[in-house]
CSV table of C-alpha atoms and ligand atoms in Angstrom, one decimal:
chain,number,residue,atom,x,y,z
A,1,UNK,CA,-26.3,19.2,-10.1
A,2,UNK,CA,-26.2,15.7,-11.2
A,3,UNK,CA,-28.6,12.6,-10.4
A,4,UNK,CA,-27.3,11.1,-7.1
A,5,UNK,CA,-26.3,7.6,-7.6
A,6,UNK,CA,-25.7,4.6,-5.1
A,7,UNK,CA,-23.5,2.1,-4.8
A,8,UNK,CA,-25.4,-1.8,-4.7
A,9,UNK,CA,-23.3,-3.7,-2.1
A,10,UNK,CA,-21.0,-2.2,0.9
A,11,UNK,CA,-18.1,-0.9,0.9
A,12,UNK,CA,-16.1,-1.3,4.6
A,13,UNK,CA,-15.0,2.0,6.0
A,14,UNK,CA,-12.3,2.7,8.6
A,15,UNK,CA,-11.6,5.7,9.9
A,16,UNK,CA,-8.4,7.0,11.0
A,17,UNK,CA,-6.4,9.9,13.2
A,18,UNK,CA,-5.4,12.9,13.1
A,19,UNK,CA,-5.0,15.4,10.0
A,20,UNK,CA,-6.0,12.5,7.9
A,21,UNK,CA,-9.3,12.1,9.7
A,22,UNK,CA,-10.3,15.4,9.6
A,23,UNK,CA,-9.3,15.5,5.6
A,24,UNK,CA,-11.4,12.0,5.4
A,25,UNK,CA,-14.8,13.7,6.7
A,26,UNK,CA,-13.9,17.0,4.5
A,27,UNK,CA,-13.6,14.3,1.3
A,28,UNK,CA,-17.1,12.7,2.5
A,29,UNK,CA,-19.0,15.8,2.8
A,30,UNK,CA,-18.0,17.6,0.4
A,31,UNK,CA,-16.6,15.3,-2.6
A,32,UNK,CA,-18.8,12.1,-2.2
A,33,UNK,CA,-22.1,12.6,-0.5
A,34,UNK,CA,-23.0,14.9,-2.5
A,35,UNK,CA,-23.2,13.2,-5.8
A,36,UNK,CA,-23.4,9.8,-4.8
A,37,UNK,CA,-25.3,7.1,-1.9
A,38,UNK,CA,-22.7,4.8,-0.9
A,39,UNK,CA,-23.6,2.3,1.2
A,40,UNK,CA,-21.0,1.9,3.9
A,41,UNK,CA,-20.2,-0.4,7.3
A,42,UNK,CA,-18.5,2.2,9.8
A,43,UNK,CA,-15.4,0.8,11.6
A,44,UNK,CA,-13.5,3.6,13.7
A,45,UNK,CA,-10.1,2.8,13.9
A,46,UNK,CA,-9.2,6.1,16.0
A,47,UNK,CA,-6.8,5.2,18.5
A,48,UNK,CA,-9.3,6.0,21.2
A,49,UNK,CA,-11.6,3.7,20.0
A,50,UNK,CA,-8.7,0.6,19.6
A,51,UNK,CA,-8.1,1.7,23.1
A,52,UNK,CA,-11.4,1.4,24.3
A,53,UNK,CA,-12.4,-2.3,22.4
A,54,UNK,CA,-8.7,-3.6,22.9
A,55,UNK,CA,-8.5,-3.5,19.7
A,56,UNK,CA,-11.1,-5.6,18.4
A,57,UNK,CA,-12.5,-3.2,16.5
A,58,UNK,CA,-9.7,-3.5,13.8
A,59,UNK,CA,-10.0,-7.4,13.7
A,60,UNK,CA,-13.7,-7.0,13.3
A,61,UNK,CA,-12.8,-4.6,10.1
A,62,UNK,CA,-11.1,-7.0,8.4
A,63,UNK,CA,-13.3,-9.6,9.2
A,64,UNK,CA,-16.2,-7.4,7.7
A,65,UNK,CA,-13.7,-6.5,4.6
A,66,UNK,CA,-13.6,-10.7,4.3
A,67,UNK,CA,-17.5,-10.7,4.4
A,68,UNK,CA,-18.0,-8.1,1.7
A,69,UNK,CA,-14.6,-7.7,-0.7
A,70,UNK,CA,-13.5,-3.9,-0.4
A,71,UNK,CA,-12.6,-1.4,2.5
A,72,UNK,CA,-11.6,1.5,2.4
A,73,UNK,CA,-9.0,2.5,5.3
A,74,UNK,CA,-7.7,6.1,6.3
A,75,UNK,CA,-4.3,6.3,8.0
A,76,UNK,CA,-3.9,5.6,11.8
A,77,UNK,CA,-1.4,6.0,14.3
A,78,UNK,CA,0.6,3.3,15.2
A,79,UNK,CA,1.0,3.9,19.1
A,80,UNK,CA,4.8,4.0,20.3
A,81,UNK,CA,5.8,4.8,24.1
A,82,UNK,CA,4.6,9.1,23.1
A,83,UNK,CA,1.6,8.1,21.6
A,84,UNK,CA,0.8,5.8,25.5
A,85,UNK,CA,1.3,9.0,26.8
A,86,UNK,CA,-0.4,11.2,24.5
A,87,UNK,CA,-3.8,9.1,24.8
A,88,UNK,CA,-3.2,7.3,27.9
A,89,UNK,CA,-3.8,3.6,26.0
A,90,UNK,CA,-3.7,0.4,28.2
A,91,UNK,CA,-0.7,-0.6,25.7
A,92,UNK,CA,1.2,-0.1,22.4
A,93,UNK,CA,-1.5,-1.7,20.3
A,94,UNK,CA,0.1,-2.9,17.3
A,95,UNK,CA,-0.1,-1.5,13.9
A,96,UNK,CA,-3.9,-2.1,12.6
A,97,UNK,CA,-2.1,-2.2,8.8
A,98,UNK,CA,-0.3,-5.0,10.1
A,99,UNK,CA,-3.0,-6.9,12.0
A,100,UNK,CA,-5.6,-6.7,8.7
A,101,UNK,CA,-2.9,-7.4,6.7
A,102,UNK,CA,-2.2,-10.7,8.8
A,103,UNK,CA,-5.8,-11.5,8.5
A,104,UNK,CA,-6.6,-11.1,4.8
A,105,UNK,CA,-2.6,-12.5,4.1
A,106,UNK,CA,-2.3,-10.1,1.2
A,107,UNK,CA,0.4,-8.1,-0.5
A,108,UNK,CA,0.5,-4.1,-0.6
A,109,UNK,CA,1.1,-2.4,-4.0
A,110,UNK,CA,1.8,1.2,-3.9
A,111,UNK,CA,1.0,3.1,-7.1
A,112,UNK,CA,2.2,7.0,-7.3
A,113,UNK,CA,-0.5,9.3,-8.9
A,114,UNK,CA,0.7,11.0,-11.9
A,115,UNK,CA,0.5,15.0,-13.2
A,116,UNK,CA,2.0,16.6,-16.0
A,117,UNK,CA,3.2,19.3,-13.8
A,118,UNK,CA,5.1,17.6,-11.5
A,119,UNK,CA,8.3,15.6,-13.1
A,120,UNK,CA,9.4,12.5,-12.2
A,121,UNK,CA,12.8,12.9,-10.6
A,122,UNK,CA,13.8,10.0,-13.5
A,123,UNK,CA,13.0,11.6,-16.5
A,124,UNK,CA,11.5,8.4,-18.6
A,125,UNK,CA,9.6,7.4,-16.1
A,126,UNK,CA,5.9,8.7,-17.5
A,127,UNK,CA,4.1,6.2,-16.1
A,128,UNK,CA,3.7,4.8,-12.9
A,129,UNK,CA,5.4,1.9,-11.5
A,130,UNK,CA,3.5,0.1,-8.9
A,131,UNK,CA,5.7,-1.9,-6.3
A,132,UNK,CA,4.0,-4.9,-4.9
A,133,UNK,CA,5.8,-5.8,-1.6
A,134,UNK,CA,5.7,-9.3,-0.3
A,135,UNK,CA,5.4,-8.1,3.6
A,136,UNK,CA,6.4,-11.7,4.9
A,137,UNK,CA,9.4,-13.3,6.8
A,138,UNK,CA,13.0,-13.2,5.5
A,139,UNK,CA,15.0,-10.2,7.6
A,140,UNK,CA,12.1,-8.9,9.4
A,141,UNK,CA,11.5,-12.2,10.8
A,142,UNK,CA,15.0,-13.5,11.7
A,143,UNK,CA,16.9,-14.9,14.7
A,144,UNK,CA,20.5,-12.9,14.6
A,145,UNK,CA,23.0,-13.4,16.8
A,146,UNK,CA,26.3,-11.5,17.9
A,147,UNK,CA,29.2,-14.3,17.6
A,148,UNK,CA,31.4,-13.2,21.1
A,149,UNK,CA,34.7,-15.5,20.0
A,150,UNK,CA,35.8,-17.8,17.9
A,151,UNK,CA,33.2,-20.9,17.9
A,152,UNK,CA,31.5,-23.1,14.8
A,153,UNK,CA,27.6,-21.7,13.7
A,154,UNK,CA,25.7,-24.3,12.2
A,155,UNK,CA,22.4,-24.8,10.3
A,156,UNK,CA,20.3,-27.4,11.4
A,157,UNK,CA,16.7,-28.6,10.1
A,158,UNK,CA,15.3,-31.4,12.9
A,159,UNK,CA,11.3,-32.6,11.1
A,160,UNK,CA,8.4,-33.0,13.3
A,161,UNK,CA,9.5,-36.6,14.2
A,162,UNK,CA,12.7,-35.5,15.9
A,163,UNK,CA,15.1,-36.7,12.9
A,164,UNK,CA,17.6,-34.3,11.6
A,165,UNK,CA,17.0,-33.9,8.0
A,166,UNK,CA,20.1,-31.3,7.8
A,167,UNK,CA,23.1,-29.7,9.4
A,168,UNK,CA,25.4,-27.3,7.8
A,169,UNK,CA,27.9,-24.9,8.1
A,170,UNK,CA,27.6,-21.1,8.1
A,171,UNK,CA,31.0,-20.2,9.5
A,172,UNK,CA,34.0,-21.2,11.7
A,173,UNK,CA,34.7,-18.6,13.5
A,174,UNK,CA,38.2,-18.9,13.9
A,175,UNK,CA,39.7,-15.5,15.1
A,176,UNK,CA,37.4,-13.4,17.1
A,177,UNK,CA,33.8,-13.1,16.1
A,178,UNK,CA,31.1,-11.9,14.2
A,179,UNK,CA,27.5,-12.2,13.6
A,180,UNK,CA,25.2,-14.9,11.9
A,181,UNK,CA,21.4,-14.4,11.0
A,182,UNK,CA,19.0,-17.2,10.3
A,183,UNK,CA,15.9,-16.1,8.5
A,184,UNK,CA,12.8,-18.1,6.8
A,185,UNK,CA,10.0,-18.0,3.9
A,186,UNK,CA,7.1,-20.1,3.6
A,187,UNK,CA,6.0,-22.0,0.3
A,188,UNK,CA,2.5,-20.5,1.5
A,189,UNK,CA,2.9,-17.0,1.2
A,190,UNK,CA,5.6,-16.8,-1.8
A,191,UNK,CA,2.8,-18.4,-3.5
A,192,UNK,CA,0.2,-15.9,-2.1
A,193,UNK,CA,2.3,-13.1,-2.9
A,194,UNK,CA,2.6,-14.7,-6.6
A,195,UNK,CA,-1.3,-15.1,-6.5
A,196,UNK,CA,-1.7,-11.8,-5.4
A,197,UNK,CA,0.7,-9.8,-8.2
A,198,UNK,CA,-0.4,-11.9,-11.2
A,199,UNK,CA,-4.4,-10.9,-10.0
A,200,UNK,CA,-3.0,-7.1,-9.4
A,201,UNK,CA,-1.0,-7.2,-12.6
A,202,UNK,CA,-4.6,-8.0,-14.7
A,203,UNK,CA,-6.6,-6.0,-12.2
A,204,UNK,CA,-4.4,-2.9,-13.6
A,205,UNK,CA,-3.8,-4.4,-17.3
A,206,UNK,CA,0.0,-3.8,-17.0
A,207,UNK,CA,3.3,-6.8,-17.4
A,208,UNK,CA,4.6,-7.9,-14.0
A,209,UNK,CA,8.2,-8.1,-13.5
A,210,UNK,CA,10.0,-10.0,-10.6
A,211,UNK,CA,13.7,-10.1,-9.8
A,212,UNK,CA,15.6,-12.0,-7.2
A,213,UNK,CA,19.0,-13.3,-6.5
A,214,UNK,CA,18.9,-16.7,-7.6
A,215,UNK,CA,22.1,-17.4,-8.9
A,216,UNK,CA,23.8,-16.8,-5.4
A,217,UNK,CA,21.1,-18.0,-3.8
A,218,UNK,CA,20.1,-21.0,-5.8
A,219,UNK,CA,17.9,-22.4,-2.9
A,220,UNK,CA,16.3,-19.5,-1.2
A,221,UNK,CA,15.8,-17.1,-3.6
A,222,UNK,CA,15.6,-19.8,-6.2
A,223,UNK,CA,12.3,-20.8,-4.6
A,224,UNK,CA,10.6,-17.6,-5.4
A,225,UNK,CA,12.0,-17.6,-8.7
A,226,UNK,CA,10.2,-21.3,-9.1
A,227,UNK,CA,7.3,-20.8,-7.3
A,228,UNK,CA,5.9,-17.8,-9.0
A,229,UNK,CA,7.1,-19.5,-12.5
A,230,UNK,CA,4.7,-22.7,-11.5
A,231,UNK,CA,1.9,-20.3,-10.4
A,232,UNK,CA,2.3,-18.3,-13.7
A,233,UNK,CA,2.5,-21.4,-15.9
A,234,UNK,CA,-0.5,-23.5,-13.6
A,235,UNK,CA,-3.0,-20.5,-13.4
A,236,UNK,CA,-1.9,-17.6,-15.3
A,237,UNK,CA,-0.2,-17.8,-18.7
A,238,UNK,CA,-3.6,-18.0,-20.9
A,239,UNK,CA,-5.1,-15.2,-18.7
A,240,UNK,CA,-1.9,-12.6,-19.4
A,241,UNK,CA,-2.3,-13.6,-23.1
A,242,UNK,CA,-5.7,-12.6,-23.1
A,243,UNK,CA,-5.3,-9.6,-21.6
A,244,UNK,CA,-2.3,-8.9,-23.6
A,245,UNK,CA,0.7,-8.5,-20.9
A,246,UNK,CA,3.7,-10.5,-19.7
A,247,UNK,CA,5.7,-12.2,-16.6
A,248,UNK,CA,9.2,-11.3,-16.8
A,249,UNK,CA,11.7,-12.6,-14.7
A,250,UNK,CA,15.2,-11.6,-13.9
A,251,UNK,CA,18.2,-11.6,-11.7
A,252,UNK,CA,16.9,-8.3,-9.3
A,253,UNK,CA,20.2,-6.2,-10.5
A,254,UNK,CA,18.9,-6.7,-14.0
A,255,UNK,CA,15.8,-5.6,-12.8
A,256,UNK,CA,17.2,-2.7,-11.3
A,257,UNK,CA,18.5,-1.3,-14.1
A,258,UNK,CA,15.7,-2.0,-16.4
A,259,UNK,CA,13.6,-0.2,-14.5
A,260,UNK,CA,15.5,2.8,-14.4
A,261,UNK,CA,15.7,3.1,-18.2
A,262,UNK,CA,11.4,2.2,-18.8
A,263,UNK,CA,9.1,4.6,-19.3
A,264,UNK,CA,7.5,3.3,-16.2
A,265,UNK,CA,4.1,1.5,-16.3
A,266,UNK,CA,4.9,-2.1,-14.8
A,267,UNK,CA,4.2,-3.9,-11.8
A,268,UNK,CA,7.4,-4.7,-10.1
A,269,UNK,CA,7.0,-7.3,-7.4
A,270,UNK,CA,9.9,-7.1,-4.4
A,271,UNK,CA,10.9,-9.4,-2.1
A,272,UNK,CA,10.1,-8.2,1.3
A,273,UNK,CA,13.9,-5.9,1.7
A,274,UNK,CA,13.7,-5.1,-1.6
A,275,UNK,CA,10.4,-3.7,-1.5
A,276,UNK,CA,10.8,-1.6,1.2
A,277,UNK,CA,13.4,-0.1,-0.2
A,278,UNK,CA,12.3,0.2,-3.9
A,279,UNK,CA,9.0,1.5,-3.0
A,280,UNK,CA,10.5,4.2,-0.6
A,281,UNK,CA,12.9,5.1,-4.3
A,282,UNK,CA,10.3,4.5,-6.7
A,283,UNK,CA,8.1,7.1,-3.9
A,284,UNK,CA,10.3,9.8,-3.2
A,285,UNK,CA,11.1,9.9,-7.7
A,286,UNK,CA,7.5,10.8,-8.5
A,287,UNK,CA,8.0,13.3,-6.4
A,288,UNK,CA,5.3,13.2,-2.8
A,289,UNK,CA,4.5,10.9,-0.3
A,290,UNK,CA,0.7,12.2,-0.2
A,291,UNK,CA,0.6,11.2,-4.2
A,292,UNK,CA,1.4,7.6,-3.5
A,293,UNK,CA,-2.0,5.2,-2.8
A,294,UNK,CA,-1.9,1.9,-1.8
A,295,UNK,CA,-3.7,-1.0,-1.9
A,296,UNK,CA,-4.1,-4.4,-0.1
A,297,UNK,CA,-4.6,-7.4,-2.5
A,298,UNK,CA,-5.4,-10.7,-0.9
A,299,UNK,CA,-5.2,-13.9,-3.4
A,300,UNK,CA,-8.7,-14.6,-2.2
A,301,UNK,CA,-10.2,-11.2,-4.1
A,302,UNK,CA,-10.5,-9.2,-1.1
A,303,UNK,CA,-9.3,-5.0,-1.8
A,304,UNK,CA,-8.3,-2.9,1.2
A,305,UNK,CA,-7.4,1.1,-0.3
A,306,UNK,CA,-5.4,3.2,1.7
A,307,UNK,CA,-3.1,6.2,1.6
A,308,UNK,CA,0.6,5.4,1.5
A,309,UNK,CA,1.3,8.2,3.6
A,310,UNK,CA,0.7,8.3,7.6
A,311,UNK,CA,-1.7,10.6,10.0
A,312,UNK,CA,0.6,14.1,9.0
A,313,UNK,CA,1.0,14.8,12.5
A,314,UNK,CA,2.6,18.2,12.3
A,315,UNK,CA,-0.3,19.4,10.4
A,316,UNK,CA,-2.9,18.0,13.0
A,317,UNK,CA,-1.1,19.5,15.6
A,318,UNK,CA,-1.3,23.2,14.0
A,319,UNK,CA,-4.9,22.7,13.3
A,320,UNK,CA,-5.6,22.5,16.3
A,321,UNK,CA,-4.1,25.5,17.2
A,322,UNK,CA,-6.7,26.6,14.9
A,323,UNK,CA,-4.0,27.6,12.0
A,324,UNK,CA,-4.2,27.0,8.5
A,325,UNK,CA,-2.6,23.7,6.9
A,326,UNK,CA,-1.9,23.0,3.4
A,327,UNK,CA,-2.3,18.9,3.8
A,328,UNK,CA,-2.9,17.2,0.3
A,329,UNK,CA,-5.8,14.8,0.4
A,330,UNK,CA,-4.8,13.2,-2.7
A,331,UNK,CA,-3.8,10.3,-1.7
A,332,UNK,CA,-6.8,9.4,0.5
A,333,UNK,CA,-9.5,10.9,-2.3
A,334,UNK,CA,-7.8,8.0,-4.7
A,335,UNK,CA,-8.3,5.5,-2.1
A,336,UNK,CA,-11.7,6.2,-1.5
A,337,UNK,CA,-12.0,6.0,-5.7
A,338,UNK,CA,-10.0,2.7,-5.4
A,339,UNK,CA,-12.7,1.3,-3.4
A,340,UNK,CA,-15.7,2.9,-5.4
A,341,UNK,CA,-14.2,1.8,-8.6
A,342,UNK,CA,-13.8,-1.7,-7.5
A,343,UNK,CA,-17.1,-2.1,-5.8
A,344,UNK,CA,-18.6,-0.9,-9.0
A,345,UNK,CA,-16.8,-3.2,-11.2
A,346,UNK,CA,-17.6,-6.2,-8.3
A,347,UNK,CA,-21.5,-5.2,-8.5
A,348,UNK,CA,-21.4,-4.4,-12.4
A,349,UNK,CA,-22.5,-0.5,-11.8
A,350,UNK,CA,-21.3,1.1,-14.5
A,351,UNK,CA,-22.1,4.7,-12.8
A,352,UNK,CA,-20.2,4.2,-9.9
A,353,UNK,CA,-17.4,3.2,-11.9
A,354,UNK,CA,-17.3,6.4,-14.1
A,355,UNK,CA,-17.9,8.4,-11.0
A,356,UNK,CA,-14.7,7.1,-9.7
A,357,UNK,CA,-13.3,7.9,-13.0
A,358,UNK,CA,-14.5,11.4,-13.0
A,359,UNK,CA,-13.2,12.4,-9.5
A,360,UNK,CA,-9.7,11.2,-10.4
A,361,UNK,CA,-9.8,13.2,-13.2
A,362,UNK,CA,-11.1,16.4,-11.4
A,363,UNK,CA,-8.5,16.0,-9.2
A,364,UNK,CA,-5.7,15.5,-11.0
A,365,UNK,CA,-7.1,18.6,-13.5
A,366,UNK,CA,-7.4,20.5,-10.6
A,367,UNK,CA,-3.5,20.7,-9.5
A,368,UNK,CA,-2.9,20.6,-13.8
A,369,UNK,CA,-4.2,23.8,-13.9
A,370,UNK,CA,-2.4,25.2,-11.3
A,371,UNK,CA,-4.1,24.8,-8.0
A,372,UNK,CA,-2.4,22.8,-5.0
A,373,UNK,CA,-1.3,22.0,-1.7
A,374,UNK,CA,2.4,23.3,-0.5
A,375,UNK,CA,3.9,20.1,-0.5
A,376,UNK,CA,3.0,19.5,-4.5
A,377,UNK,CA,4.1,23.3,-5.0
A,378,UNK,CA,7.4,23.3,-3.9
A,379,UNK,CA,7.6,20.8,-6.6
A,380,UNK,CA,5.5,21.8,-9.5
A,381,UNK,CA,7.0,22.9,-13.2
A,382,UNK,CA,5.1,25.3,-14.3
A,383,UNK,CA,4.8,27.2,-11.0
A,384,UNK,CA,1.7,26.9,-8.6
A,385,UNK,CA,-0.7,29.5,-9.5
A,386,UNK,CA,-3.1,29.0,-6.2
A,387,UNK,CA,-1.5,27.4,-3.1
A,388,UNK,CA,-4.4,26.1,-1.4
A,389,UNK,CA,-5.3,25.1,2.2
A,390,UNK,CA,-6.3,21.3,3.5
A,391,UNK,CA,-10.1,22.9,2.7
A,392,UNK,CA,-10.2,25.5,-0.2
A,393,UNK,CA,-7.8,22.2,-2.2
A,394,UNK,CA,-11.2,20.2,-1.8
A,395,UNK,CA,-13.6,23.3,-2.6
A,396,UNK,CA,-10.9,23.0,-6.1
A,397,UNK,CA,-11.6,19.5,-7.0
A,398,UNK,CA,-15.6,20.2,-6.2
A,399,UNK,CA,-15.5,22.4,-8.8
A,400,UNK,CA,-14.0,21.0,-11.6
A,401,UNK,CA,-16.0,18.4,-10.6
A,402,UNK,CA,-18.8,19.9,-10.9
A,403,UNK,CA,-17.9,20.8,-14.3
A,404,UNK,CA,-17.4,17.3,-15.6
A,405,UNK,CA,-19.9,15.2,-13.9
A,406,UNK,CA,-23.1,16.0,-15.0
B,501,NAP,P1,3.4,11.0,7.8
B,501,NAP,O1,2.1,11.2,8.3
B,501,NAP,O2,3.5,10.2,6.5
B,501,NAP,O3,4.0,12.5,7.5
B,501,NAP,C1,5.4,12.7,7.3
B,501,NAP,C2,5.5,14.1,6.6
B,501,NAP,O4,5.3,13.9,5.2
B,501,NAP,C3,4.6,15.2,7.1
B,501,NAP,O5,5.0,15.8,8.2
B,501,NAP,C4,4.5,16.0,5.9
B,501,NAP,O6,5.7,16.8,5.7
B,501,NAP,C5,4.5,15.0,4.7
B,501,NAP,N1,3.2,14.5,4.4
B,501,NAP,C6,2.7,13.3,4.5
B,501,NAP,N2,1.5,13.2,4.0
B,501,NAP,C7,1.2,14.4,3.6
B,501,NAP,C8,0.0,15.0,3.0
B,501,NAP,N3,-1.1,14.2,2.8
B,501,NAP,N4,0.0,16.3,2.7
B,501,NAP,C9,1.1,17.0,2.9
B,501,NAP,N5,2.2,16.6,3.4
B,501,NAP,C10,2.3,15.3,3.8
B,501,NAP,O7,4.4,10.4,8.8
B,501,NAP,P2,4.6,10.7,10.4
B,501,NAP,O8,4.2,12.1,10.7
B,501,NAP,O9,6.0,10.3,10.6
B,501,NAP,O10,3.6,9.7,11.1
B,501,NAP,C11,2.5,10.2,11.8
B,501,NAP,C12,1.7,8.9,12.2
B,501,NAP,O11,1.3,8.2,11.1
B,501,NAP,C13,2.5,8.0,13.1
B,501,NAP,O12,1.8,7.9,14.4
B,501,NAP,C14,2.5,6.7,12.4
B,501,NAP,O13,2.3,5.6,13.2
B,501,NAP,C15,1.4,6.8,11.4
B,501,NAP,N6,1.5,6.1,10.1
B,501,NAP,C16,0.4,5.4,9.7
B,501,NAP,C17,0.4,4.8,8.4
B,501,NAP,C18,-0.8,4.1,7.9
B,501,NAP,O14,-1.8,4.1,8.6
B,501,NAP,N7,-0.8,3.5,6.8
B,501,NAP,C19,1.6,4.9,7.6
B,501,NAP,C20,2.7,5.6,8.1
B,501,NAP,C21,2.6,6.2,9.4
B,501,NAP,P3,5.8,18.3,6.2
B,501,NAP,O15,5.7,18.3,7.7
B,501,NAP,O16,7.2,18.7,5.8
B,501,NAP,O17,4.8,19.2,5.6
B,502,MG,MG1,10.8,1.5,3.9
């Protein structure tokens, strides 16, 4: 057995629901407290426990993540009109992602985990590609509107001091009608999502590459386009030359098809549509949602890791019927190395950092040589040799674990 270790500053934990909760105390037990001290402050984000504070409990985590850099989050249910039901909740809180996420104003980049024995459904993709999603405004903050006849839709922009600054035309409807959809950005957060890639692109030493639509629209999209080239130029062109990687930017089509022919290893930053569908692509290529992590990058240096995946219901449910479930706790083991990594590098602990390193590398090892959960088996090239349950997968890693960190 190895000297136990300790991590210097703390490191803010959230706890979830359901099968990934009971996979989060399995990884603490088994794969961290073991070999390693790390100083924690405990936020339970269980649904019960959002019930029971009203939800302060999840604004109070990301306050604390704001006080000390790096959290670490497990998944949670987002309640819908069931879930009131199933728990009996005062309301349908809303999604805690989205509340911390509001709080820390950052950008998510999901990054799929990589083993030799699974192939990318793209076959030159051999590395990752992370997608950094700008989760703000355009669609998914709009003001749509079903045209019922013929009828004139306008655009109009009146300033704070009543004058109208501008008034345009979307459409004369003139036979019948037809729908119209106004939608919004803010200079503010295209240029915190710009802060946030270019830090994300040298956090993970790889070129950034952005894509938009800016010769149709030369005003809307053109702004991203300009306001990530004047962040790059302004803070970030020296720091990429030092650490040897570039800013590309192209039309998104272009993009598109570039990345489809790379080998992968790129940080592609999405507009808000884009991203959600990309990632969901880029996700479902490399083959399983529980090897897709995810992190929270706020242009102020704050880390959030997560899962990309949600609670795995189905399996929660048949463990507690007391059957066996074959849930892969990948996902939720990287974020919890995310966030040990990072602290270590924040702090300057060396040890922590390599132990970070060396659970990774256990893991991914581990379902190298053959033993996994059914979801990576169904897709694995050479076959499985061990299909393993939620528990005797984490007994795996502990082993060659074990072997390596001495
Ligand atoms: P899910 O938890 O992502 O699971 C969907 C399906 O994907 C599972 O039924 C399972 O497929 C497979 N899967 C996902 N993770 C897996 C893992 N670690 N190991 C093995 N298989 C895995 O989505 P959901 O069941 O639709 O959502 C459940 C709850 O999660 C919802 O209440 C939702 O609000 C919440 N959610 C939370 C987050 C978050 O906190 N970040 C994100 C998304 C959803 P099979 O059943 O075929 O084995
Ligand atoms: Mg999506």
């Amino acid at each position: 057995m190895a000297k136990k270790i300790s991590t210097r500053n703390v490191i803010v934990e959230m706890d979830g629901d359901e099968m990934t909760r009971i996979m989060w105390a399995m990884i603490k037990k088994k794969l961290l407290a073991t070999y390693v001290d790390i100083r924690t402050e405990y936020y339970d984000l269980g649904l019960k426990k959002r019930d029971e504070t009203d939800d302060k409990i999840t604004l109070e985590a990301a306050e604390a993540i704001k006080k000390h850099g790096v959290g670490v989050k497990c998944a949670t249910i987002t309640p819908d009109k069931n879930r009131v039901k199933e728990y009996n909740l005062k309301q349908e809180w809303k999604s805690p992602n989205a509340t911390i996420r509001a709080q820390l104003d950052g950008t998510v980049f999901r990054k799929p985990i990589l083993v030799n024995n699974i192939k990318p459904g793209v076959r030159s993709w051999n590395k990752p590609i992370i997608v950094g999603r700008h989760a703000y405004g355009d669609v998914y903050k709009n003001t749509e509107f079903k045209v019922p006849g013929p009828g004139k839709a306008e655009l109009v922009y009146t300033d704070d001091a009543g004058c109208e600054l501008f008034r345009g035309t979307i459409q004369e409807f003139n036979k019948g009608g037809g729908i119209i959809q106004g939608i919004h950005n803010t200079d503010s957060s295209i240029r915190s999502f710009a802060k946030s890639c270019m830090e994300y692109a040298l956090d993970q030493k790889v070129d950034l590459w952005f894509g938009a639509k800016d010769t149709i629209s030369k005003t809307y999209d053109g702004t991203f386009r300009d306001i990530f080239a004047e962040t790059f130029e302004k803070e970030y062109r020296d720091k990429f030359k030092k650490a040897g990687i570039q800013f590309n930017f192209t039309l998104i089509d272009d993009t598109v098809a570039r990345i489809m022919k790379s080998e992968g290893g790129m940080l592609w930053a999405c507009k808000n549509y884009d991203g959600d569908v990309m990632s969901d692509m880029v996700a479902s290529a490399f083959g399983s949602l529980a090897m897709m992590t995810s992190v929270l990058v706020s242009p102020n240096g704050w880390f959030e890791y997560e899962a990309a995946h949600g609670t795995v219901q189905k399996h929660y449910y048949k463990h507690l019927k007391g059957e066996k479930t074959s849930s892969n706790c990948m996902a939720t083991l990287f974020a919890w190395t995310g966030a040990l990594r990072k602290r270590g590098e924040l702090d300057g602990t060396g040890q922590v950092v390599s132990f970070a390193d060396a659970v990774e590398k256990a893991a991914l090892d581990t379902v190298e040589k053959g033993a996994m959960t059914g979801d990576l088996a169904k897709l694995a090239d050479p076959q499985a040799k061990k299909i393993c349950s939620t528990e005797e997968f984490i007994d795996e890693i502990v082993k060659t674990l074990d072997a390596i960190w001495k």
